[in-house]
């Protein structure tokens, strides 16, 4: 009874469902039309694919046409230079110069920008090679408008490299060009002659700069510097005679009067640009220095006060102004100027001397506690620097090792206990021959970095060229391949629609063969349904593949952070061990040896972890390049498409032969005709894809040849770099060692002056206390003397009164 009741309830439930469907108009005949909907949808997809079948051929035709012209590339390089991305800008400009050597405008434009890019990144030799082409090829009319700028840059490069002999060669080239009278060339020549110490010739060249030139301010300032240098040289020659003369001061003022007039004239120029405003500030500084040297302190103060607070020369002005106030005895204003200097220009090279001078002035003013704090602050800051420099220099006496140490990554050096502060490096660079020596070191470091990046790029290119998706190396063809593959997948999905339409046809009892064919087809439907068709589908696949490797990269990054934490802990423990005695912690030599051995073992393990991490990082980066279009998933798509097409054809043939009834046979015959059209369209698209793949293969072979050639070039460059490195290690390392020794001595002097100041402060404090004690003793003695005198007077008065009473009796 319960079974019958359940059947009745189920019957009622199905009746309600059928009633609802009838209300919606979805009757039994509507389900019979669903295969027709599937057929029309599949027919539309196949027709659209046939219509777009020429997309791959269009991609092949467009491949040989440059996607961007030279002017567009130059515009891109200009934007990259604007955001200071000089490395990418140089890559783009090198492409322009190599690919368009005969272009009337793009080639000279690209060559000029390439030289400016090298100059901005301080690759002076490369910039010199580029700009020299404008001068060497003087007959080329394309270079005419850039020749003046090229000569100016060549002079700037020679000055930065301190290659004064090259200036004569450049000047002779300028004379040969016949354009010496232009303002830019005259300014460049005057600047070079001034650097050579030819003051009269420099002044004559600078006079040729026109008043409306953008270099007029600079030329007038350099002319003033030439006149000042000439006057200083004549004063040095007549120094002995001037000291014996009674009119020495008058003669000195007369000698510098024309120089003062030149700089005063400059200060009246308009400050319409940042460069011109800086020239005006430098002119005011020159006036202040001349007045200071002549003992005209009020005039010097007035000149210095014209330097703007936003000027790069503001810090220098404050230090010199403080000395003017010291000379006039106005110690309060001198202290104020030095206090502003400490805030406005904390990285100035005069900040140490300024701090000591401020402490001296405080000590002289009797502000003992404030002066002691400043002295201790200076000693605390620079004593650490001195110790680090001394430790750095005592590590080795070999200039070659010294050069190698400076050529390593400074970020790694700073993390160690022997790291050098940036101020020390700055002072060393500003020392004698420091600019040239450190330029060589920087160039070697830059070359090593570029060689390393080139090797990494070659590894990535080889990884792409060896992967199944080598088409990624040719982006112009990849878009056509994606479009063609999307059309093939669209046809595969049309077959999927037809298969689903077969499932919707009312059929009689299916034959065992048809049942097996249908089962095989249905087993492939789920996998076939995820093949990409649109550009968004392909992009989503790339993102999914990269997301997996990004997760691995993130895990590796977390491990690297843990290694960095361990390295920081090791550095801290090394400092604790080395500074333990200074902190009052006494350890036996055996304990120290055990600590150091343990730390060395940990450092060795950290090095192994870092090496393994770098290797894993390279593997991950290579894997990222190999996933995406053309990888294993796309090979699986192809296999599924072929299997599904074969299974569907087998089912259609069986159904058309009556293996599932007459109605299914009619639908199968129509589907067979549509499948034939699909196969034809697919073959057409696959033929185009084969041509595209053949082109990709030939391009890959060319790229492999280029990569192999560049690999050989890099190997040759590496060997040349090693040879140059051997030649430079001794000379440049010796110069750098000498400069660092000077920095060490300077730091020692600063610390010594701070110690002397602290001692003087203590001595002055002691003298003041002793003076105060003596003063108190004298005042006490005087007070006691006065009290004694008053007491004696009182006693004397009392004695006289008693005597009078006695006499009266």
PDB file of N, CA, C and O in Angstrom, residues 122-190:
ATOM      1  N   UNK A 122      76.140  58.815 -17.370  1.00  0.00           N
ATOM      2  CA  UNK A 122      77.568  58.921 -17.097  1.00  0.00           C
ATOM      3  C   UNK A 122      78.393  57.857 -17.819  1.00  0.00           C
ATOM      4  O   UNK A 122      79.471  57.488 -17.364  1.00  0.00           O
ATOM      5  N   UNK A 123      77.875  57.381 -18.934  1.00  0.00           N
ATOM      6  CA  UNK A 123      78.661  56.494 -19.795  1.00  0.00           C
ATOM      7  C   UNK A 123      79.392  57.390 -20.797  1.00  0.00           C
ATOM      8  O   UNK A 123      79.059  57.446 -21.986  1.00  0.00           O
ATOM      9  N   UNK A 124      80.414  58.083 -20.289  1.00  0.00           N
ATOM     10  CA  UNK A 124      81.027  59.164 -21.048  1.00  0.00           C
ATOM     11  C   UNK A 124      81.762  58.664 -22.292  1.00  0.00           C
ATOM     12  O   UNK A 124      81.748  59.326 -23.333  1.00  0.00           O
ATOM     13  N   UNK A 125      82.408  57.531 -22.198  1.00  0.00           N
ATOM     14  CA  UNK A 125      83.129  57.021 -23.371  1.00  0.00           C
ATOM     15  C   UNK A 125      82.157  56.638 -24.485  1.00  0.00           C
ATOM     16  O   UNK A 125      82.425  56.902 -25.664  1.00  0.00           O
ATOM     17  N   UNK A 126      81.034  56.027 -24.112  1.00  0.00           N
ATOM     18  CA  UNK A 126      80.021  55.701 -25.123  1.00  0.00           C
ATOM     19  C   UNK A 126      79.434  56.973 -25.719  1.00  0.00           C
ATOM     20  O   UNK A 126      79.225  57.068 -26.934  1.00  0.00           O
ATOM     21  N   UNK A 127      79.149  57.947 -24.859  1.00  0.00           N
ATOM     22  CA  UNK A 127      78.629  59.219 -25.364  1.00  0.00           C
ATOM     23  C   UNK A 127      79.644  59.906 -26.266  1.00  0.00           C
ATOM     24  O   UNK A 127      79.282  60.486 -27.309  1.00  0.00           O
ATOM     25  N   UNK A 128      80.914  59.838 -25.900  1.00  0.00           N
ATOM     26  CA  UNK A 128      81.959  60.442 -26.726  1.00  0.00           C
ATOM     27  C   UNK A 128      82.012  59.777 -28.100  1.00  0.00           C
ATOM     28  O   UNK A 128      82.161  60.456 -29.132  1.00  0.00           O
ATOM     29  N   UNK A 129      81.876  58.468 -28.133  1.00  0.00           N
ATOM     30  CA  UNK A 129      81.896  57.758 -29.410  1.00  0.00           C
ATOM     31  C   UNK A 129      80.721  58.178 -30.288  1.00  0.00           C
ATOM     32  O   UNK A 129      80.874  58.363 -31.511  1.00  0.00           O
ATOM     33  N   UNK A 130      79.547  58.364 -29.678  1.00  0.00           N
ATOM     34  CA  UNK A 130      78.368  58.750 -30.459  1.00  0.00           C
ATOM     35  C   UNK A 130      78.493  60.177 -30.970  1.00  0.00           C
ATOM     36  O   UNK A 130      78.285  60.459 -32.160  1.00  0.00           O
ATOM     37  N   UNK A 131      78.849  61.115 -30.096  1.00  0.00           N
ATOM     38  CA  UNK A 131      78.920  62.523 -30.513  1.00  0.00           C
ATOM     39  C   UNK A 131      80.066  62.761 -31.499  1.00  0.00           C
ATOM     40  O   UNK A 131      79.992  63.686 -32.311  1.00  0.00           O
ATOM     41  N   UNK A 132      81.094  61.944 -31.439  1.00  0.00           N
ATOM     42  CA  UNK A 132      82.216  62.116 -32.360  1.00  0.00           C
ATOM     43  C   UNK A 132      81.792  61.836 -33.806  1.00  0.00           C
ATOM     44  O   UNK A 132      82.395  62.376 -34.749  1.00  0.00           O
ATOM     45  N   UNK A 133      80.743  61.052 -33.986  1.00  0.00           N
ATOM     46  CA  UNK A 133      80.269  60.772 -35.340  1.00  0.00           C
ATOM     47  C   UNK A 133      79.740  62.034 -36.015  1.00  0.00           C
ATOM     48  O   UNK A 133      79.866  62.203 -37.226  1.00  0.00           O
ATOM     49  N   UNK A 134      79.146  62.942 -35.235  1.00  0.00           N
ATOM     50  CA  UNK A 134      78.649  64.189 -35.813  1.00  0.00           C
ATOM     51  C   UNK A 134      79.800  65.059 -36.326  1.00  0.00           C
ATOM     52  O   UNK A 134      79.641  65.807 -37.284  1.00  0.00           O
ATOM     53  N   UNK A 135      80.951  64.958 -35.650  1.00  0.00           N
ATOM     54  CA  UNK A 135      82.097  65.775 -36.045  1.00  0.00           C
ATOM     55  C   UNK A 135      82.880  65.093 -37.166  1.00  0.00           C
ATOM     56  O   UNK A 135      83.311  65.744 -38.137  1.00  0.00           O
ATOM     57  N   UNK A 136      83.063  63.785 -37.060  1.00  0.00           N
ATOM     58  CA  UNK A 136      83.840  63.065 -38.069  1.00  0.00           C
ATOM     59  C   UNK A 136      83.147  63.098 -39.432  1.00  0.00           C
ATOM     60  O   UNK A 136      83.809  63.207 -40.466  1.00  0.00           O
ATOM     61  N   UNK A 137      81.819  62.982 -39.432  1.00  0.00           N
ATOM     62  CA  UNK A 137      81.061  62.977 -40.684  1.00  0.00           C
ATOM     63  C   UNK A 137      80.524  64.386 -40.959  1.00  0.00           C
ATOM     64  O   UNK A 137      79.323  64.616 -41.077  1.00  0.00           O
ATOM     65  N   UNK A 138      81.458  65.338 -41.006  1.00  0.00           N
ATOM     66  CA  UNK A 138      81.070  66.734 -41.176  1.00  0.00           C
ATOM     67  C   UNK A 138      80.426  67.027 -42.510  1.00  0.00           C
ATOM     68  O   UNK A 138      79.697  68.011 -42.665  1.00  0.00           O
ATOM     69  N   UNK A 139      80.649  66.191 -43.513  1.00  0.00           N
ATOM     70  CA  UNK A 139      80.066  66.429 -44.838  1.00  0.00           C
ATOM     71  C   UNK A 139      78.617  65.972 -44.940  1.00  0.00           C
ATOM     72  O   UNK A 139      77.937  66.292 -45.926  1.00  0.00           O
ATOM     73  N   UNK A 140      78.128  65.223 -43.962  1.00  0.00           N
ATOM     74  CA  UNK A 140      76.752  64.732 -44.007  1.00  0.00           C
ATOM     75  C   UNK A 140      75.806  65.871 -43.628  1.00  0.00           C
ATOM     76  O   UNK A 140      75.833  66.359 -42.490  1.00  0.00           O
ATOM     77  N   UNK A 141      74.941  66.316 -44.525  1.00  0.00           N
ATOM     78  CA  UNK A 141      74.058  67.452 -44.199  1.00  0.00           C
ATOM     79  C   UNK A 141      73.034  67.116 -43.121  1.00  0.00           C
ATOM     80  O   UNK A 141      72.474  68.030 -42.501  1.00  0.00           O
ATOM     81  N   UNK A 142      72.766  65.835 -42.897  1.00  0.00           N
ATOM     82  CA  UNK A 142      71.795  65.479 -41.867  1.00  0.00           C
ATOM     83  C   UNK A 142      72.276  65.849 -40.471  1.00  0.00           C
ATOM     84  O   UNK A 142      71.471  66.033 -39.554  1.00  0.00           O
ATOM     85  N   UNK A 143      73.602  65.949 -40.273  1.00  0.00           N
ATOM     86  CA  UNK A 143      74.163  66.190 -38.943  1.00  0.00           C
ATOM     87  C   UNK A 143      74.379  67.674 -38.656  1.00  0.00           C
ATOM     88  O   UNK A 143      74.852  68.017 -37.579  1.00  0.00           O
ATOM     89  N   UNK A 144      74.052  68.541 -39.599  1.00  0.00           N
ATOM     90  CA  UNK A 144      74.421  69.959 -39.464  1.00  0.00           C
ATOM     91  C   UNK A 144      73.803  70.582 -38.216  1.00  0.00           C
ATOM     92  O   UNK A 144      74.470  71.279 -37.453  1.00  0.00           O
ATOM     93  N   UNK A 145      72.524  70.320 -37.959  1.00  0.00           N
ATOM     94  CA  UNK A 145      71.854  71.005 -36.849  1.00  0.00           C
ATOM     95  C   UNK A 145      72.234  70.424 -35.489  1.00  0.00           C
ATOM     96  O   UNK A 145      71.899  71.015 -34.459  1.00  0.00           O
ATOM     97  N   UNK A 146      72.905  69.283 -35.456  1.00  0.00           N
ATOM     98  CA  UNK A 146      73.320  68.701 -34.185  1.00  0.00           C
ATOM     99  C   UNK A 146      74.811  68.864 -33.915  1.00  0.00           C
ATOM    100  O   UNK A 146      75.286  68.486 -32.846  1.00  0.00           O
ATOM    101  N   UNK A 147      75.540  69.430 -34.885  1.00  0.00           N
ATOM    102  CA  UNK A 147      76.987  69.460 -34.746  1.00  0.00           C
ATOM    103  C   UNK A 147      77.430  70.365 -33.588  1.00  0.00           C
ATOM    104  O   UNK A 147      78.351  70.034 -32.841  1.00  0.00           O
ATOM    105  N   UNK A 148      76.799  71.500 -33.430  1.00  0.00           N
ATOM    106  CA  UNK A 148      77.176  72.425 -32.355  1.00  0.00           C
ATOM    107  C   UNK A 148      76.969  71.777 -30.986  1.00  0.00           C
ATOM    108  O   UNK A 148      77.835  71.826 -30.112  1.00  0.00           O
ATOM    109  N   UNK A 149      75.809  71.149 -30.809  1.00  0.00           N
ATOM    110  CA  UNK A 149      75.523  70.477 -29.534  1.00  0.00           C
ATOM    111  C   UNK A 149      76.497  69.335 -29.287  1.00  0.00           C
ATOM    112  O   UNK A 149      76.923  69.097 -28.150  1.00  0.00           O
ATOM    113  N   UNK A 150      76.870  68.617 -30.352  1.00  0.00           N
ATOM    114  CA  UNK A 150      77.802  67.497 -30.201  1.00  0.00           C
ATOM    115  C   UNK A 150      79.166  67.986 -29.724  1.00  0.00           C
ATOM    116  O   UNK A 150      79.789  67.372 -28.843  1.00  0.00           O
ATOM    117  N   UNK A 151      79.641  69.098 -30.301  1.00  0.00           N
ATOM    118  CA  UNK A 151      80.942  69.634 -29.878  1.00  0.00           C
ATOM    119  C   UNK A 151      80.878  70.074 -28.419  1.00  0.00           C
ATOM    120  O   UNK A 151      81.826  69.842 -27.645  1.00  0.00           O
ATOM    121  N   UNK A 152      79.788  70.697 -28.014  1.00  0.00           N
ATOM    122  CA  UNK A 152      79.650  71.119 -26.617  1.00  0.00           C
ATOM    123  C   UNK A 152      79.682  69.912 -25.681  1.00  0.00           C
ATOM    124  O   UNK A 152      80.312  69.948 -24.621  1.00  0.00           O
ATOM    125  N   UNK A 153      79.019  68.847 -26.087  1.00  0.00           N
ATOM    126  CA  UNK A 153      79.031  67.645 -25.256  1.00  0.00           C
ATOM    127  C   UNK A 153      80.421  67.015 -25.216  1.00  0.00           C
ATOM    128  O   UNK A 153      80.847  66.491 -24.172  1.00  0.00           O
ATOM    129  N   UNK A 154      81.140  67.060 -26.314  1.00  0.00           N
ATOM    130  CA  UNK A 154      82.496  66.516 -26.329  1.00  0.00           C
ATOM    131  C   UNK A 154      83.405  67.287 -25.369  1.00  0.00           C
ATOM    132  O   UNK A 154      84.247  66.690 -24.692  1.00  0.00           O
ATOM    133  N   UNK A 155      83.225  68.596 -25.305  1.00  0.00           N
ATOM    134  CA  UNK A 155      83.998  69.392 -24.348  1.00  0.00           C
ATOM    135  C   UNK A 155      83.616  69.024 -22.920  1.00  0.00           C
ATOM    136  O   UNK A 155      84.484  68.861 -22.044  1.00  0.00           O
ATOM    137  N   UNK A 156      82.309  68.888 -22.659  1.00  0.00           N
ATOM    138  CA  UNK A 156      81.865  68.496 -21.311  1.00  0.00           C
ATOM    139  C   UNK A 156      82.439  67.137 -20.918  1.00  0.00           C
ATOM    140  O   UNK A 156      82.867  66.939 -19.769  1.00  0.00           O
ATOM    141  N   UNK A 157      82.453  66.213 -21.859  1.00  0.00           N
ATOM    142  CA  UNK A 157      82.977  64.874 -21.560  1.00  0.00           C
ATOM    143  C   UNK A 157      84.468  64.933 -21.269  1.00  0.00           C
ATOM    144  O   UNK A 157      84.968  64.293 -20.328  1.00  0.00           O
ATOM    145  N   UNK A 158      85.207  65.719 -22.055  1.00  0.00           N
ATOM    146  CA  UNK A 158      86.653  65.849 -21.826  1.00  0.00           C
ATOM    147  C   UNK A 158      86.931  66.464 -20.457  1.00  0.00           C
ATOM    148  O   UNK A 158      87.872  66.056 -19.756  1.00  0.00           O
ATOM    149  N   UNK A 159      86.115  67.430 -20.052  1.00  0.00           N
ATOM    150  CA  UNK A 159      86.311  68.048 -18.734  1.00  0.00           C
ATOM    151  C   UNK A 159      85.999  67.058 -17.616  1.00  0.00           C
ATOM    152  O   UNK A 159      86.703  67.028 -16.595  1.00  0.00           O
ATOM    153  N   UNK A 160      84.964  66.256 -17.791  1.00  0.00           N
ATOM    154  CA  UNK A 160      84.612  65.291 -16.744  1.00  0.00           C
ATOM    155  C   UNK A 160      85.640  64.164 -16.657  1.00  0.00           C
ATOM    156  O   UNK A 160      85.876  63.629 -15.572  1.00  0.00           O
ATOM    157  N   UNK A 161      86.209  63.818 -17.789  1.00  0.00           N
ATOM    158  CA  UNK A 161      87.254  62.796 -17.785  1.00  0.00           C
ATOM    159  C   UNK A 161      88.634  63.385 -17.515  1.00  0.00           C
ATOM    160  O   UNK A 161      89.616  62.629 -17.448  1.00  0.00           O
ATOM    161  N   UNK A 162      88.695  64.711 -17.401  1.00  0.00           N
ATOM    162  CA  UNK A 162      89.959  65.421 -17.173  1.00  0.00           C
ATOM    163  C   UNK A 162      90.982  65.087 -18.262  1.00  0.00           C
ATOM    164  O   UNK A 162      92.187  65.000 -18.010  1.00  0.00           O
ATOM    165  N   UNK A 163      90.468  64.920 -19.446  1.00  0.00           N
ATOM    166  CA  UNK A 163      91.303  64.645 -20.607  1.00  0.00           C
ATOM    167  C   UNK A 163      91.532  65.963 -21.343  1.00  0.00           C
ATOM    168  O   UNK A 163      90.928  66.240 -22.396  1.00  0.00           O
ATOM    169  N   UNK A 164      92.398  66.812 -20.795  1.00  0.00           N
ATOM    170  CA  UNK A 164      92.603  68.142 -21.347  1.00  0.00           C
ATOM    171  C   UNK A 164      93.308  68.094 -22.706  1.00  0.00           C
ATOM    172  O   UNK A 164      93.194  69.026 -23.504  1.00  0.00           O
ATOM    173  N   UNK A 165      94.046  67.019 -22.959  1.00  0.00           N
ATOM    174  CA  UNK A 165      94.690  66.901 -24.260  1.00  0.00           C
ATOM    175  C   UNK A 165      93.660  66.737 -25.375  1.00  0.00           C
ATOM    176  O   UNK A 165      93.885  67.170 -26.511  1.00  0.00           O
ATOM    177  N   UNK A 166      92.539  66.102 -25.047  1.00  0.00           N
ATOM    178  CA  UNK A 166      91.501  65.921 -26.062  1.00  0.00           C
ATOM    179  C   UNK A 166      90.868  67.248 -26.460  1.00  0.00           C
ATOM    180  O   UNK A 166      90.294  67.364 -27.554  1.00  0.00           O
ATOM    181  N   UNK A 167      90.959  68.259 -25.582  1.00  0.00           N
ATOM    182  CA  UNK A 167      90.362  69.554 -25.901  1.00  0.00           C
ATOM    183  C   UNK A 167      91.018  70.186 -27.121  1.00  0.00           C
ATOM    184  O   UNK A 167      90.331  70.771 -27.965  1.00  0.00           O
ATOM    185  N   UNK A 168      92.337  70.101 -27.221  1.00  0.00           N
ATOM    186  CA  UNK A 168      93.023  70.672 -28.382  1.00  0.00           C
ATOM    187  C   UNK A 168      92.564  70.003 -29.674  1.00  0.00           C
ATOM    188  O   UNK A 168      92.372  70.675 -30.704  1.00  0.00           O
ATOM    189  N   UNK A 169      92.376  68.714 -29.625  1.00  0.00           N
ATOM    190  CA  UNK A 169      91.908  67.994 -30.814  1.00  0.00           C
ATOM    191  C   UNK A 169      90.483  68.432 -31.184  1.00  0.00           C
ATOM    192  O   UNK A 169      90.166  68.615 -32.366  1.00  0.00           O
ATOM    193  N   UNK A 170      89.649  68.630 -30.155  1.00  0.00           N
ATOM    194  CA  UNK A 170      88.278  69.073 -30.414  1.00  0.00           C
ATOM    195  C   UNK A 170      88.270  70.487 -30.981  1.00  0.00           C
ATOM    196  O   UNK A 170      87.520  70.799 -31.915  1.00  0.00           O
ATOM    197  N   UNK A 171      89.128  71.361 -30.427  1.00  0.00           N
ATOM    198  CA  UNK A 171      89.183  72.735 -30.924  1.00  0.00           C
ATOM    199  C   UNK A 171      89.629  72.778 -32.389  1.00  0.00           C
ATOM    200  O   UNK A 171      89.124  73.577 -33.181  1.00  0.00           O
ATOM    201  N   UNK A 172      90.555  71.920 -32.742  1.00  0.00           N
ATOM    202  CA  UNK A 172      90.994  71.880 -34.149  1.00  0.00           C
ATOM    203  C   UNK A 172      89.864  71.398 -35.047  1.00  0.00           C
ATOM    204  O   UNK A 172      89.714  71.875 -36.185  1.00  0.00           O
ATOM    205  N   UNK A 173      89.055  70.467 -34.562  1.00  0.00           N
ATOM    206  CA  UNK A 173      87.908  70.011 -35.345  1.00  0.00           C
ATOM    207  C   UNK A 173      86.907  71.138 -35.538  1.00  0.00           C
ATOM    208  O   UNK A 173      86.335  71.311 -36.619  1.00  0.00           O
ATOM    209  N   UNK A 174      86.690  71.916 -34.485  1.00  0.00           N
ATOM    210  CA  UNK A 174      85.748  73.028 -34.578  1.00  0.00           C
ATOM    211  C   UNK A 174      86.227  74.033 -35.604  1.00  0.00           C
ATOM    212  O   UNK A 174      85.453  74.557 -36.416  1.00  0.00           O
ATOM    213  N   UNK A 175      87.515  74.319 -35.592  1.00  0.00           N
ATOM    214  CA  UNK A 175      88.072  75.253 -36.565  1.00  0.00           C
ATOM    215  C   UNK A 175      87.892  74.728 -37.985  1.00  0.00           C
ATOM    216  O   UNK A 175      87.580  75.479 -38.917  1.00  0.00           O
ATOM    217  N   UNK A 176      88.037  73.440 -38.160  1.00  0.00           N
ATOM    218  CA  UNK A 176      87.862  72.856 -39.484  1.00  0.00           C
ATOM    219  C   UNK A 176      86.430  72.885 -39.965  1.00  0.00           C
ATOM    220  O   UNK A 176      86.170  72.905 -41.169  1.00  0.00           O
ATOM    221  N   UNK A 177      85.483  72.931 -39.036  1.00  0.00           N
ATOM    222  CA  UNK A 177      84.086  72.977 -39.429  1.00  0.00           C
ATOM    223  C   UNK A 177      83.675  74.349 -39.961  1.00  0.00           C
ATOM    224  O   UNK A 177      82.659  74.476 -40.649  1.00  0.00           O
ATOM    225  N   UNK A 178      84.439  75.392 -39.602  1.00  0.00           N
ATOM    226  CA  UNK A 178      84.109  76.728 -40.078  1.00  0.00           C
ATOM    227  C   UNK A 178      82.921  77.347 -39.394  1.00  0.00           C
ATOM    228  O   UNK A 178      82.309  78.270 -39.913  1.00  0.00           O
ATOM    229  N   UNK A 179      82.531  76.869 -38.192  1.00  0.00           N
ATOM    230  CA  UNK A 179      81.372  77.414 -37.468  1.00  0.00           C
ATOM    231  C   UNK A 179      81.784  77.851 -36.085  1.00  0.00           C
ATOM    232  O   UNK A 179      81.016  77.773 -35.140  1.00  0.00           O
ATOM    233  N   UNK A 180      83.015  78.358 -35.949  1.00  0.00           N
ATOM    234  CA  UNK A 180      83.546  78.694 -34.639  1.00  0.00           C
ATOM    235  C   UNK A 180      82.835  79.883 -34.018  1.00  0.00           C
ATOM    236  O   UNK A 180      82.826  80.052 -32.816  1.00  0.00           O
ATOM    237  N   UNK A 181      82.239  80.750 -34.841  1.00  0.00           N
ATOM    238  CA  UNK A 181      81.677  81.992 -34.331  1.00  0.00           C
ATOM    239  C   UNK A 181      80.322  81.801 -33.672  1.00  0.00           C
ATOM    240  O   UNK A 181      79.800  82.744 -33.089  1.00  0.00           O
ATOM    241  N   UNK A 182      79.702  80.621 -33.741  1.00  0.00           N
ATOM    242  CA  UNK A 182      78.411  80.434 -33.104  1.00  0.00           C
ATOM    243  C   UNK A 182      78.565  80.477 -31.600  1.00  0.00           C
ATOM    244  O   UNK A 182      79.613  80.146 -31.039  1.00  0.00           O
ATOM    245  N   UNK A 183      77.497  80.890 -30.911  1.00  0.00           N
ATOM    246  CA  UNK A 183      77.576  81.109 -29.462  1.00  0.00           C
ATOM    247  C   UNK A 183      77.870  79.820 -28.713  1.00  0.00           C
ATOM    248  O   UNK A 183      78.676  79.804 -27.778  1.00  0.00           O
ATOM    249  N   UNK A 184      77.196  78.729 -29.122  1.00  0.00           N
ATOM    250  CA  UNK A 184      77.413  77.471 -28.413  1.00  0.00           C
ATOM    251  C   UNK A 184      78.847  76.987 -28.524  1.00  0.00           C
ATOM    252  O   UNK A 184      79.457  76.561 -27.535  1.00  0.00           O
ATOM    253  N   UNK A 185      79.411  77.043 -29.719  1.00  0.00           N
ATOM    254  CA  UNK A 185      80.790  76.599 -29.904  1.00  0.00           C
ATOM    255  C   UNK A 185      81.762  77.531 -29.193  1.00  0.00           C
ATOM    256  O   UNK A 185      82.772  77.076 -28.634  1.00  0.00           O
ATOM    257  N   UNK A 186      81.490  78.834 -29.210  1.00  0.00           N
ATOM    258  CA  UNK A 186      82.361  79.777 -28.513  1.00  0.00           C
ATOM    259  C   UNK A 186      82.335  79.533 -27.008  1.00  0.00           C
ATOM    260  O   UNK A 186      83.381  79.575 -26.339  1.00  0.00           O
ATOM    261  N   UNK A 187      81.152  79.241 -26.481  1.00  0.00           N
ATOM    262  CA  UNK A 187      81.039  78.953 -25.052  1.00  0.00           C
ATOM    263  C   UNK A 187      81.791  77.668 -24.700  1.00  0.00           C
ATOM    264  O   UNK A 187      82.514  77.606 -23.694  1.00  0.00           O
ATOM    265  N   UNK A 188      81.642  76.639 -25.519  1.00  0.00           N
ATOM    266  CA  UNK A 188      82.339  75.374 -25.260  1.00  0.00           C
ATOM    267  C   UNK A 188      83.851  75.568 -25.329  1.00  0.00           C
ATOM    268  O   UNK A 188      84.594  75.060 -24.476  1.00  0.00           O
ATOM    269  N   UNK A 189      84.313  76.318 -26.304  1.00  0.00           N
ATOM    270  CA  UNK A 189      85.750  76.539 -26.431  1.00  0.00           C
ATOM    271  C   UNK A 189      86.282  77.352 -25.253  1.00  0.00           C
ATOM    272  O   UNK A 189      87.359  77.051 -24.702  1.00  0.00           O
ATOM    273  N   UNK A 190      85.550  78.387 -24.853  1.00  0.00           N
ATOM    274  CA  UNK A 190      85.982  79.182 -23.706  1.00  0.00           C
ATOM    275  C   UNK A 190      86.045  78.362 -22.432  1.00  0.00           C
ATOM    276  O   UNK A 190      86.975  78.495 -21.628  1.00  0.00           O
TER     277      UNK A 190
END
